[in-house]
Amino acid sequence: MTTMAPSRPVMPPHDHAPRPYTGPSRQEVLAMRRQFCHPSTFLYYREPLMVVEGHMQYLYDETGRRYLDFFAGIVTVSCGHSHPRFVERLQAQLALIQHTTTIYLHPNFPLMARRLAGKMPPGLDVTYFVNSGSEANDLAVMMARLFTGNNDVIAVRNGYHGGSPGSMGLTSHATWKFPAQVNQGIHHALNPDPYRSPFRGTAEEIASRSAADIRDIVRFSTPGKVAAFIAEPIQGVGGTTLGAPNYLREAYAITREYGGLCIADEVQTGFGRTGDHFWGFEGSGVVPDIVTMAKGIGNGLPLAAVTTRREIAEALTQRIHFNTYGGNPISMAAGLAVLDIIEEDGLQENSRVVGGRLKAGLQELMSRHRLIGDVRGKGLMLGAELVRDRETKEPATQETLAVWEAAREMGLLIGKGGIDGNVLRIKPPMCITAADVDFALDVLDDALTRVER
Ligand SMILES: Cc1ncc(COP(=O)(O)O)c(C=O)c1O
């Protein structure tokens, strides 16, 4: 008698045919990476994956094998990999002119700035374009310091704001911080996420008590005035952690009492990903003074931005400030295409609908799999935290790794995060379908079953 191999989930069909790959072999690429690329660039997976083509929510390796991408190049591919209309728009721009700098007029730069102003609450209507989220946060903090005349900045524990020397100071994870920082005057306030809060009570009570920590920091650790408070509406790298909506409302009010500006880091949460809203901060009913953006704004092109009020922006005009690639015609064309495609393809609404299906599915998995301790997030910014014991909440780091590897074997790429590496981070391109969600849930069910055995 032969034993039947257990059937594995089957990926939904897709009609894109990847081109035959003719470049260097995976082994050669790996060897070059090891020899010539900086050793701090790390690779995912025990057997690193080589990706040579992408189409919408799918990626293809050098053999033509298809993967469902539920991590989107770290929450960056918003519209879809090589989305045909995105490609068309960029190719058209590339054929005309690829670089000028902002010292000359080009329509794309103000056109994109105007489109962003149209997406923001009234008053937030001037934008500075840069190339990365780290740069955007550095610039935001610089503007806040110059505008307020204060130096101290409060960020939130477990947050990630970048890896430049400045933004690394804002980041609150030992794993991402070098012992060589230049950003002075940064303080980290208690995290409002109820799952691991030291406080007990409802999520709203925990949010209030966490916000009160900001007042304590100002009173005990600063000259009684602050330049800014910066927070991600949903922490991404930290493992999809978030407080109740009153957290940002109270945190912003306290910050403003002490003269500070409020910065929303929308690098991961912006551009419709949370489903209900275009910006993450809208979920808390707050209006920031400065909004920083990157990742989804460019669908993978190096584009980032800082939008603020004119009077705050004026603070930066006291010296010459210049960014060679910021406002570049190609990145601006990318940004304009992203904004159009989000509207035309209904991607925010899709994030709400399929994200709701995915979250409900993850909660259902939690009811059957003891490893899942918490399911969090909104829209297509979701996380599942794995623990060895639901009482002690001991992080299931090794098990997370095993689930993540097993998912890849079955063709599903997801992220992982949290300071203990025990959160499955699920943030796909916003064009995924209900069939993709069902496949991903079957894969995770299968992977969890294998690991829990
Ligand atoms: C919330 C947040 N802010 C800022 C950054 C830094 O962006 P970049 O890597 O483009 O510098 C990241 C990157 O992951 C992020 O997740």
CSV table of C-alpha atoms and ligand atoms in Angstrom, one decimal:
chain,number,residue,atom,x,y,z
A,1,MET,CA,0.0,0.0,0.0
A,2,THR,CA,1.4,3.4,-0.9
A,3,THR,CA,0.9,6.3,1.5
A,4,MET,CA,-0.6,9.4,-0.1
A,5,ALA,CA,1.3,12.6,0.5
A,6,PRO,CA,-0.9,15.1,2.3
A,7,SER,CA,-2.4,17.6,-0.3
A,8,ARG,CA,-1.0,21.1,-0.1
A,9,PRO,CA,-2.9,24.2,-0.7
A,10,VAL,CA,-3.2,25.2,-4.3
A,11,MET,CA,-2.4,28.8,-5.4
A,12,PRO,CA,-5.2,30.5,-7.4
A,13,PRO,CA,-4.6,30.5,-11.1
A,14,HIS,CA,-2.9,33.6,-12.8
A,15,ASP,CA,-2.5,34.2,-16.5
A,16,HIS,CA,0.9,35.9,-16.5
A,17,ALA,CA,3.7,33.8,-18.2
A,18,PRO,CA,7.1,34.7,-16.8
A,19,ARG,CA,9.9,35.1,-19.4
A,20,PRO,CA,12.6,32.4,-19.4
A,21,TYR,CA,15.4,33.6,-17.1
A,22,THR,CA,18.8,33.8,-18.8
A,23,GLY,CA,21.0,35.7,-16.3
A,24,PRO,CA,23.6,34.3,-13.8
A,25,SER,CA,22.6,31.3,-11.8
A,26,ARG,CA,21.2,31.6,-8.3
A,27,GLN,CA,24.5,30.1,-6.9
A,28,GLU,CA,26.5,32.7,-8.8
A,29,VAL,CA,24.4,35.5,-7.6
A,30,LEU,CA,24.6,34.2,-4.0
A,31,ALA,CA,28.4,33.9,-4.4
A,32,MET,CA,28.7,37.5,-5.7
A,33,ARG,CA,26.4,38.8,-2.9
A,34,ARG,CA,28.7,37.1,-0.4
A,35,GLN,CA,31.9,38.4,-1.9
A,36,PHE,CA,31.1,41.9,-3.0
A,37,CYS,CA,28.0,43.2,-1.1
A,38,HIS,CA,28.2,44.7,2.3
A,39,PRO,CA,27.9,42.0,4.9
A,40,SER,CA,25.2,43.9,6.7
A,41,THR,CA,22.7,43.3,3.9
A,42,PHE,CA,20.8,40.2,5.1
A,43,LEU,CA,18.8,37.6,3.2
A,44,TYR,CA,15.5,36.0,4.1
A,45,TYR,CA,15.1,32.2,4.3
A,46,ARG,CA,17.4,29.2,5.0
A,47,GLU,CA,17.7,28.8,1.2
A,48,PRO,CA,17.7,32.4,-0.1
A,49,LEU,CA,15.0,33.1,-2.7
A,50,MET,CA,16.0,34.7,-6.0
A,51,VAL,CA,13.2,36.8,-7.5
A,52,VAL,CA,13.6,37.7,-11.2
A,53,GLU,CA,10.2,38.8,-12.2
A,54,GLY,CA,7.0,40.1,-10.7
A,55,HIS,CA,3.4,40.6,-11.8
A,56,MET,CA,0.9,42.3,-9.5
A,57,GLN,CA,0.7,40.2,-6.3
A,58,TYR,CA,2.9,37.4,-7.6
A,59,LEU,CA,6.7,36.9,-7.8
A,60,TYR,CA,8.6,34.4,-9.9
A,61,ASP,CA,12.0,32.8,-9.2
A,62,GLU,CA,14.6,32.0,-11.8
A,63,THR,CA,12.9,28.6,-12.6
A,64,GLY,CA,9.6,30.3,-13.2
A,65,ARG,CA,8.1,29.1,-9.9
A,66,ARG,CA,5.3,31.5,-8.8
A,67,TYR,CA,5.0,32.8,-5.2
A,68,LEU,CA,2.2,34.8,-3.7
A,69,ASP,CA,3.8,37.9,-2.2
A,70,PHE,CA,2.2,38.8,1.2
A,71,PHE,CA,5.1,41.1,2.2
A,72,ALA,CA,5.3,43.4,-0.8
A,73,GLY,CA,9.0,44.2,-0.6
A,74,ILE,CA,8.5,45.1,3.0
A,75,VAL,CA,5.2,46.9,2.7
A,76,THR,CA,6.3,48.9,-0.4
A,77,VAL,CA,4.6,47.5,-3.5
A,78,SER,CA,1.3,49.1,-3.1
A,79,CYS,CA,-0.3,48.8,-6.5
A,80,GLY,CA,1.3,45.5,-7.7
A,81,HIS,CA,4.6,44.3,-9.0
A,82,SER,CA,5.2,45.8,-12.5
A,83,HIS,CA,1.6,46.9,-12.6
A,84,PRO,CA,1.1,47.4,-16.4
A,85,ARG,CA,-0.2,51.0,-16.2
A,86,PHE,CA,2.6,51.9,-13.7
A,87,VAL,CA,5.2,50.5,-16.1
A,88,GLU,CA,3.6,52.4,-19.0
A,89,ARG,CA,3.7,55.7,-17.2
A,90,LEU,CA,7.3,55.3,-16.1
A,91,GLN,CA,8.5,54.2,-19.5
A,92,ALA,CA,6.9,57.2,-21.0
A,93,GLN,CA,8.6,59.5,-18.5
A,94,LEU,CA,11.9,57.7,-18.9
A,95,ALA,CA,11.9,58.3,-22.6
A,96,LEU,CA,11.4,62.0,-22.2
A,97,ILE,CA,13.7,63.0,-19.4
A,98,GLN,CA,14.9,61.2,-16.3
A,99,HIS,CA,16.5,63.9,-14.2
A,100,THR,CA,16.6,67.6,-13.9
A,101,THR,CA,16.7,68.5,-10.1
A,102,THR,CA,14.3,71.0,-8.7
A,103,ILE,CA,16.5,74.0,-9.8
A,104,TYR,CA,14.5,73.9,-13.0
A,105,LEU,CA,10.8,73.8,-13.5
A,106,HIS,CA,9.2,70.5,-14.3
A,107,PRO,CA,5.5,69.8,-14.0
A,108,ASN,CA,5.7,66.5,-12.2
A,109,PHE,CA,7.1,67.9,-9.0
A,110,PRO,CA,4.4,70.5,-8.2
A,111,LEU,CA,1.7,68.2,-9.7
A,112,MET,CA,2.6,65.5,-7.2
A,113,ALA,CA,2.9,68.0,-4.3
A,114,ARG,CA,-0.6,69.3,-5.3
A,115,ARG,CA,-2.1,65.8,-5.4
A,116,LEU,CA,-0.7,65.0,-1.9
A,117,ALA,CA,-2.1,68.3,-0.6
A,118,GLY,CA,-5.5,67.1,-1.9
A,119,LYS,CA,-5.2,63.9,0.1
A,120,MET,CA,-4.3,65.7,3.4
A,121,PRO,CA,-6.4,67.5,6.0
A,122,PRO,CA,-6.7,71.2,5.2
A,123,GLY,CA,-3.6,73.2,6.0
A,124,LEU,CA,-1.1,70.3,5.4
A,125,ASP,CA,-0.3,71.5,1.9
A,126,VAL,CA,3.4,71.8,1.2
A,127,THR,CA,5.6,68.9,0.5
A,128,TYR,CA,9.4,68.2,0.4
A,129,PHE,CA,10.3,65.1,-1.5
A,130,VAL,CA,13.2,62.9,-0.6
A,131,ASN,CA,14.3,59.3,-1.4
A,132,SER,CA,13.7,57.2,1.8
A,133,GLY,CA,11.6,57.0,4.9
A,134,SER,CA,14.7,57.6,7.0
A,135,GLU,CA,15.4,60.9,5.2
A,136,ALA,CA,11.8,61.9,5.5
A,137,ASN,CA,11.8,61.4,9.3
A,138,ASP,CA,15.2,63.2,9.7
A,139,LEU,CA,13.8,66.2,7.8
A,140,ALA,CA,10.6,66.2,9.8
A,141,VAL,CA,12.4,66.2,13.1
A,142,MET,CA,14.8,68.9,11.8
A,143,MET,CA,11.8,71.1,10.8
A,144,ALA,CA,10.1,70.5,14.2
A,145,ARG,CA,13.2,71.5,16.0
A,146,LEU,CA,13.8,74.6,13.9
A,147,PHE,CA,10.1,75.7,14.1
A,148,THR,CA,9.7,75.2,17.8
A,149,GLY,CA,13.2,76.1,18.9
A,150,ASN,CA,13.1,73.0,21.2
A,151,ASN,CA,15.3,70.0,20.9
A,152,ASP,CA,13.7,67.1,22.7
A,153,VAL,CA,11.7,64.6,20.7
A,154,ILE,CA,9.5,61.8,22.0
A,155,ALA,CA,9.0,58.6,20.0
A,156,VAL,CA,7.2,55.4,21.1
A,157,ARG,CA,8.9,52.2,22.3
A,158,ASN,CA,9.0,49.4,19.8
A,159,GLY,CA,8.8,51.9,16.9
A,160,TYR,CA,10.9,51.9,13.8
A,161,HIS,CA,11.7,55.1,12.0
A,162,GLY,CA,14.7,54.4,9.9
A,163,GLY,CA,18.4,53.5,9.9
A,164,SER,CA,20.1,56.8,9.2
A,165,PRO,CA,22.1,58.2,12.1
A,166,GLY,CA,19.2,60.6,12.8
A,167,SER,CA,16.2,58.3,12.4
A,168,MET,CA,18.0,55.4,14.2
A,169,GLY,CA,17.8,57.6,17.3
A,170,LEU,CA,14.0,57.6,16.9
A,171,THR,CA,13.9,53.8,16.3
A,172,SER,CA,13.3,51.9,19.5
A,173,HIS,CA,14.6,48.4,19.1
A,174,ALA,CA,18.0,47.4,20.3
A,175,THR,CA,18.3,45.1,17.3
A,176,TRP,CA,18.3,48.1,14.9
A,177,LYS,CA,20.5,50.5,16.9
A,178,PHE,CA,24.2,50.9,16.7
A,179,PRO,CA,26.2,52.1,19.7
A,180,ALA,CA,27.1,55.2,17.6
A,181,GLN,CA,24.2,57.5,17.4
A,182,VAL,CA,24.3,61.2,16.8
A,183,ASN,CA,20.7,62.1,17.5
A,184,GLN,CA,20.6,63.6,21.0
A,185,GLY,CA,17.5,64.4,23.0
A,186,ILE,CA,15.3,61.4,21.9
A,187,HIS,CA,13.0,59.8,24.5
A,188,HIS,CA,10.9,56.7,24.1
A,189,ALA,CA,7.4,56.6,25.7
A,190,LEU,CA,5.5,53.5,26.8
A,191,ASN,CA,3.9,51.6,24.0
A,192,PRO,CA,0.1,51.6,24.1
A,193,ASP,CA,-0.4,48.2,22.5
A,194,PRO,CA,-2.6,46.3,25.0
A,195,TYR,CA,-1.1,42.8,24.3
A,196,ARG,CA,2.2,43.4,26.1
A,197,SER,CA,1.4,46.6,28.1
A,198,PRO,CA,2.5,46.7,31.8
A,199,PHE,CA,-0.9,48.2,32.5
A,200,ARG,CA,-4.2,46.3,32.9
A,201,GLY,CA,-7.6,47.4,31.9
A,202,THR,CA,-9.4,48.1,28.6
A,203,ALA,CA,-7.5,49.0,25.5
A,204,GLU,CA,-8.7,52.6,26.0
A,205,GLU,CA,-7.5,52.7,29.6
A,206,ILE,CA,-4.1,51.3,28.6
A,207,ALA,CA,-3.9,53.9,25.8
A,208,SER,CA,-4.6,56.7,28.3
A,209,ARG,CA,-2.1,55.5,30.8
A,210,SER,CA,0.5,55.1,28.1
A,211,ALA,CA,-0.2,58.6,26.8
A,212,ALA,CA,0.3,59.9,30.3
A,213,ASP,CA,3.9,58.6,30.1
A,214,ILE,CA,4.6,61.4,27.6
A,215,ARG,CA,3.8,64.0,30.2
A,216,ASP,CA,6.1,62.3,32.7
A,217,ILE,CA,8.9,62.2,30.1
A,218,VAL,CA,8.5,65.9,29.5
A,219,ARG,CA,8.5,66.7,33.2
A,220,PHE,CA,11.3,64.5,34.2
A,221,SER,CA,13.6,64.2,31.2
A,222,THR,CA,13.4,67.5,29.2
A,223,PRO,CA,13.5,71.2,29.9
A,224,GLY,CA,9.7,71.1,30.0
A,225,LYS,CA,9.4,71.8,26.3
A,226,VAL,CA,9.5,69.5,23.3
A,227,ALA,CA,10.1,69.8,19.6
A,228,ALA,CA,8.0,66.8,18.5
A,229,PHE,CA,6.2,63.6,19.2
A,230,ILE,CA,6.6,61.0,16.4
A,231,ALA,CA,4.6,57.8,16.1
A,232,GLU,CA,3.6,55.2,13.5
A,233,PRO,CA,-0.2,54.9,13.6
A,234,ILE,CA,0.4,51.1,13.5
A,235,GLN,CA,3.9,50.0,14.2
A,236,GLY,CA,5.2,48.0,11.3
A,237,VAL,CA,8.6,46.6,12.1
A,238,GLY,CA,7.6,46.3,15.7
A,239,GLY,CA,5.0,43.6,14.8
A,240,THR,CA,1.8,45.4,13.8
A,241,THR,CA,1.3,46.9,17.2
A,242,LEU,CA,-1.2,49.6,17.9
A,243,GLY,CA,-3.0,51.3,20.7
A,244,ALA,CA,-6.7,52.2,21.0
A,245,PRO,CA,-7.6,55.3,18.9
A,246,ASN,CA,-7.6,57.6,22.0
A,247,TYR,CA,-3.8,57.0,22.3
A,248,LEU,CA,-2.8,59.4,19.5
A,249,ARG,CA,-5.6,61.9,20.4
A,250,GLU,CA,-4.2,62.1,24.0
A,251,ALA,CA,-0.5,61.9,23.0
A,252,TYR,CA,-1.0,64.7,20.5
A,253,ALA,CA,-2.8,66.9,23.1
A,254,ILE,CA,-0.1,66.4,25.7
A,255,THR,CA,2.7,67.1,23.1
A,256,ARG,CA,1.0,70.3,22.0
A,257,GLU,CA,0.6,71.4,25.7
A,258,TYR,CA,4.4,71.4,25.9
A,259,GLY,CA,5.0,73.2,22.6
A,260,GLY,CA,5.7,70.2,20.4
A,261,LEU,CA,4.6,69.3,16.9
A,262,CYS,CA,3.0,65.9,16.1
A,263,ILE,CA,4.6,63.9,13.4
A,264,ALA,CA,2.7,60.9,11.8
A,265,ASP,CA,5.1,58.4,10.3
A,266,GLU,CA,2.9,57.0,7.5
A,267,VAL,CA,5.7,55.1,5.8
A,268,GLN,CA,3.8,51.8,6.2
A,269,THR,CA,0.3,52.9,7.0
A,270,GLY,CA,-0.3,55.5,4.3
A,271,PHE,CA,-1.9,55.2,0.8
A,272,GLY,CA,-5.0,53.3,1.7
A,273,ARG,CA,-3.4,50.2,3.3
A,274,THR,CA,-5.4,50.4,6.5
A,275,GLY,CA,-8.6,50.2,4.4
A,276,ASP,CA,-11.0,52.4,6.3
A,277,HIS,CA,-8.8,55.5,5.7
A,278,PHE,CA,-6.2,56.8,3.3
A,279,TRP,CA,-3.9,57.7,6.2
A,280,GLY,CA,-3.3,55.7,9.3
A,281,PHE,CA,-3.7,58.8,11.6
A,282,GLU,CA,-7.3,59.2,10.4
A,283,GLY,CA,-8.2,56.0,12.3
A,284,SER,CA,-7.5,58.0,15.5
A,285,GLY,CA,-9.3,61.2,14.4
A,286,VAL,CA,-6.1,63.3,14.8
A,287,VAL,CA,-4.5,65.8,12.5
A,288,PRO,CA,-0.7,65.8,12.6
A,289,ASP,CA,1.5,68.8,12.0
A,290,ILE,CA,3.9,66.8,9.8
A,291,VAL,CA,3.3,63.6,7.8
A,292,THR,CA,6.2,61.5,6.6
A,293,MET,CA,5.7,59.0,3.8
A,294,ALA,CA,7.8,56.4,1.8
A,295,LYS,CA,7.4,52.8,0.6
A,296,GLY,CA,3.8,52.6,-0.8
A,297,ILE,CA,4.0,56.2,-2.3
A,298,GLY,CA,6.3,54.9,-5.0
A,299,ASN,CA,5.3,51.3,-5.5
A,300,GLY,CA,9.0,50.4,-5.2
A,301,LEU,CA,10.6,53.5,-6.7
A,302,PRO,CA,12.9,55.4,-4.2
A,303,LEU,CA,10.4,58.1,-3.3
A,304,ALA,CA,9.6,59.6,0.1
A,305,ALA,CA,8.0,62.8,1.2
A,306,VAL,CA,7.3,65.2,4.1
A,307,THR,CA,4.1,67.2,4.0
A,308,THR,CA,3.4,69.9,6.5
A,309,ARG,CA,2.0,73.4,7.0
A,310,ARG,CA,3.6,76.3,5.2
A,311,GLU,CA,4.7,78.1,8.4
A,312,ILE,CA,6.5,75.0,9.6
A,313,ALA,CA,8.1,74.5,6.2
A,314,GLU,CA,9.4,78.1,6.3
A,315,ALA,CA,11.6,77.2,9.2
A,316,LEU,CA,13.8,75.3,6.7
A,317,THR,CA,14.4,78.3,4.5
A,318,GLN,CA,16.8,79.9,6.9
A,319,ARG,CA,19.7,78.0,5.2
A,320,ILE,CA,20.1,76.4,1.8
A,321,HIS,CA,18.7,72.9,1.9
A,322,PHE,CA,18.9,70.6,-1.2
A,323,ASN,CA,18.2,67.0,-2.1
A,324,THR,CA,19.6,66.0,-5.5
A,325,TYR,CA,17.0,63.3,-6.3
A,326,GLY,CA,14.1,64.6,-4.3
A,327,GLY,CA,11.3,65.6,-6.8
A,328,ASN,CA,12.9,63.7,-9.6
A,329,PRO,CA,10.6,63.4,-12.7
A,330,ILE,CA,10.7,59.6,-12.7
A,331,SER,CA,9.9,59.3,-9.0
A,332,MET,CA,7.2,62.0,-9.3
A,333,ALA,CA,5.7,60.1,-12.3
A,334,ALA,CA,5.7,57.0,-10.1
A,335,GLY,CA,3.9,58.8,-7.3
A,336,LEU,CA,1.3,60.3,-9.6
A,337,ALA,CA,0.8,56.8,-11.2
A,338,VAL,CA,0.4,55.3,-7.7
A,339,LEU,CA,-2.2,57.8,-6.7
A,340,ASP,CA,-4.2,57.2,-9.9
A,341,ILE,CA,-4.0,53.5,-9.7
A,342,ILE,CA,-5.1,53.4,-6.1
A,343,GLU,CA,-8.2,55.3,-7.2
A,344,GLU,CA,-8.8,53.5,-10.5
A,345,ASP,CA,-8.3,50.0,-9.1
A,346,GLY,CA,-10.2,50.7,-5.9
A,347,LEU,CA,-7.2,49.6,-3.8
A,348,GLN,CA,-8.2,51.2,-0.5
A,349,GLU,CA,-11.6,49.6,-0.6
A,350,ASN,CA,-10.0,46.3,-1.6
A,351,SER,CA,-7.7,46.6,1.4
A,352,ARG,CA,-10.7,47.1,3.6
A,353,VAL,CA,-12.7,44.2,2.1
A,354,VAL,CA,-10.0,41.5,1.6
A,355,GLY,CA,-8.1,42.7,4.7
A,356,GLY,CA,-11.3,42.1,6.7
A,357,ARG,CA,-11.6,38.6,5.2
A,358,LEU,CA,-7.9,37.9,6.1
A,359,LYS,CA,-8.2,39.2,9.6
A,360,ALA,CA,-11.3,37.2,10.3
A,361,GLY,CA,-9.5,34.1,8.8
A,362,LEU,CA,-6.5,34.7,11.1
A,363,GLN,CA,-8.8,35.0,14.1
A,364,GLU,CA,-10.4,31.7,13.1
A,365,LEU,CA,-6.9,30.2,12.9
A,366,MET,CA,-6.2,31.6,16.4
A,367,SER,CA,-9.3,29.7,17.7
A,368,ARG,CA,-7.7,26.4,16.5
A,369,HIS,CA,-4.0,27.0,16.8
A,370,ARG,CA,-2.6,27.5,20.3
A,371,LEU,CA,0.6,29.1,18.9
A,372,ILE,CA,-1.3,32.3,17.9
A,373,GLY,CA,-1.5,34.6,20.9
A,374,ASP,CA,-2.8,37.7,19.2
A,375,VAL,CA,-4.1,38.9,15.8
A,376,ARG,CA,-3.8,42.6,15.2
A,377,GLY,CA,-4.0,45.4,12.6
A,378,LYS,CA,-6.3,46.8,10.0
A,379,GLY,CA,-6.9,46.5,6.3
A,380,LEU,CA,-3.9,44.9,4.7
A,381,MET,CA,-1.6,45.7,7.6
A,382,LEU,CA,-2.0,42.6,9.7
A,383,GLY,CA,0.1,40.7,12.2
A,384,ALA,CA,-0.2,37.4,14.1
A,385,GLU,CA,1.9,37.1,17.2
A,386,LEU,CA,3.1,33.6,18.1
A,387,VAL,CA,3.6,32.5,21.7
A,388,ARG,CA,4.5,29.3,23.4
A,389,ASP,CA,2.0,29.9,26.1
A,390,ARG,CA,-0.9,32.2,26.0
A,391,GLU,CA,-0.6,32.9,29.8
A,392,THR,CA,3.1,33.7,30.0
A,393,LYS,CA,3.2,35.0,26.4
A,394,GLU,CA,6.6,33.5,25.9
A,395,PRO,CA,7.7,34.5,22.4
A,396,ALA,CA,7.6,31.5,20.0
A,397,THR,CA,10.6,32.8,18.0
A,398,GLN,CA,11.8,29.4,16.6
A,399,GLU,CA,8.2,28.3,15.8
A,400,THR,CA,7.6,31.6,13.9
A,401,LEU,CA,10.7,30.9,11.9
A,402,ALA,CA,9.4,27.4,11.1
A,403,VAL,CA,6.0,28.6,10.1
A,404,TRP,CA,7.5,31.3,7.9
A,405,GLU,CA,9.8,28.8,6.2
A,406,ALA,CA,7.0,26.3,5.7
A,407,ALA,CA,4.8,29.0,4.1
A,408,ARG,CA,7.6,29.8,1.7
A,409,GLU,CA,7.9,26.1,0.7
A,410,MET,CA,4.2,26.2,-0.1
A,411,GLY,CA,4.6,29.4,-2.2
A,412,LEU,CA,3.5,32.1,0.3
A,413,LEU,CA,6.0,34.8,1.2
A,414,ILE,CA,5.3,36.6,4.4
A,415,GLY,CA,7.3,38.9,6.7
A,416,LYS,CA,8.2,38.6,10.3
A,417,GLY,CA,8.9,41.1,12.9
A,418,GLY,CA,8.6,42.2,16.5
A,419,ILE,CA,11.6,42.6,18.8
A,420,ASP,CA,11.6,38.8,19.4
A,421,GLY,CA,11.0,37.9,15.8
A,422,ASN,CA,7.7,36.2,16.8
A,423,VAL,CA,5.2,38.1,14.7
A,424,LEU,CA,4.1,37.0,11.3
A,425,ARG,CA,3.7,40.3,9.3
A,426,ILE,CA,1.2,40.2,6.5
A,427,LYS,CA,1.2,43.2,4.3
A,428,PRO,CA,0.7,42.2,0.6
A,429,PRO,CA,0.3,44.5,-2.4
A,430,MET,CA,-3.1,46.0,-2.1
A,431,CYS,CA,-4.3,44.2,-5.3
A,432,ILE,CA,-4.7,40.8,-3.8
A,433,THR,CA,-8.0,38.9,-4.2
A,434,ALA,CA,-10.3,36.9,-1.9
A,435,ALA,CA,-8.9,33.7,-3.5
A,436,ASP,CA,-5.3,34.8,-2.6
A,437,VAL,CA,-6.5,35.3,1.0
A,438,ASP,CA,-8.1,31.9,1.2
A,439,PHE,CA,-5.0,30.2,-0.2
A,440,ALA,CA,-2.8,32.1,2.3
A,441,LEU,CA,-5.0,31.1,5.2
A,442,ASP,CA,-4.8,27.4,4.1
A,443,VAL,CA,-1.0,27.7,3.9
A,444,LEU,CA,-0.8,29.2,7.4
A,445,ASP,CA,-3.2,26.5,8.7
A,446,ASP,CA,-1.0,23.8,7.2
A,447,ALA,CA,2.2,25.4,8.4
A,448,LEU,CA,0.9,25.9,11.9
A,449,THR,CA,-0.4,22.4,12.1
A,450,ARG,CA,3.0,21.0,11.1
A,451,VAL,CA,4.9,23.2,13.6
A,452,GLU,CA,2.5,22.5,16.5
A,453,ARG,CA,2.8,18.7,16.0
B,1,LIG,C1,7.5,53.2,9.7
B,1,LIG,C2,8.8,53.4,9.0
B,1,LIG,N1,9.4,54.5,9.0
B,1,LIG,C3,10.6,54.7,8.4
B,1,LIG,C4,11.2,53.7,7.7
B,1,LIG,C5,12.5,53.9,7.0
B,1,LIG,O1,12.3,53.9,5.7
B,1,LIG,P1,13.6,53.7,4.7
B,1,LIG,O2,14.0,52.2,4.8
B,1,LIG,O3,13.0,54.0,3.3
B,1,LIG,O4,14.6,54.6,5.1
B,1,LIG,C6,10.6,52.5,7.7
B,1,LIG,C7,11.3,51.3,7.0
B,1,LIG,O5,10.9,50.2,7.2
B,1,LIG,C8,9.4,52.3,8.4
B,1,LIG,O6,8.8,51.1,8.4
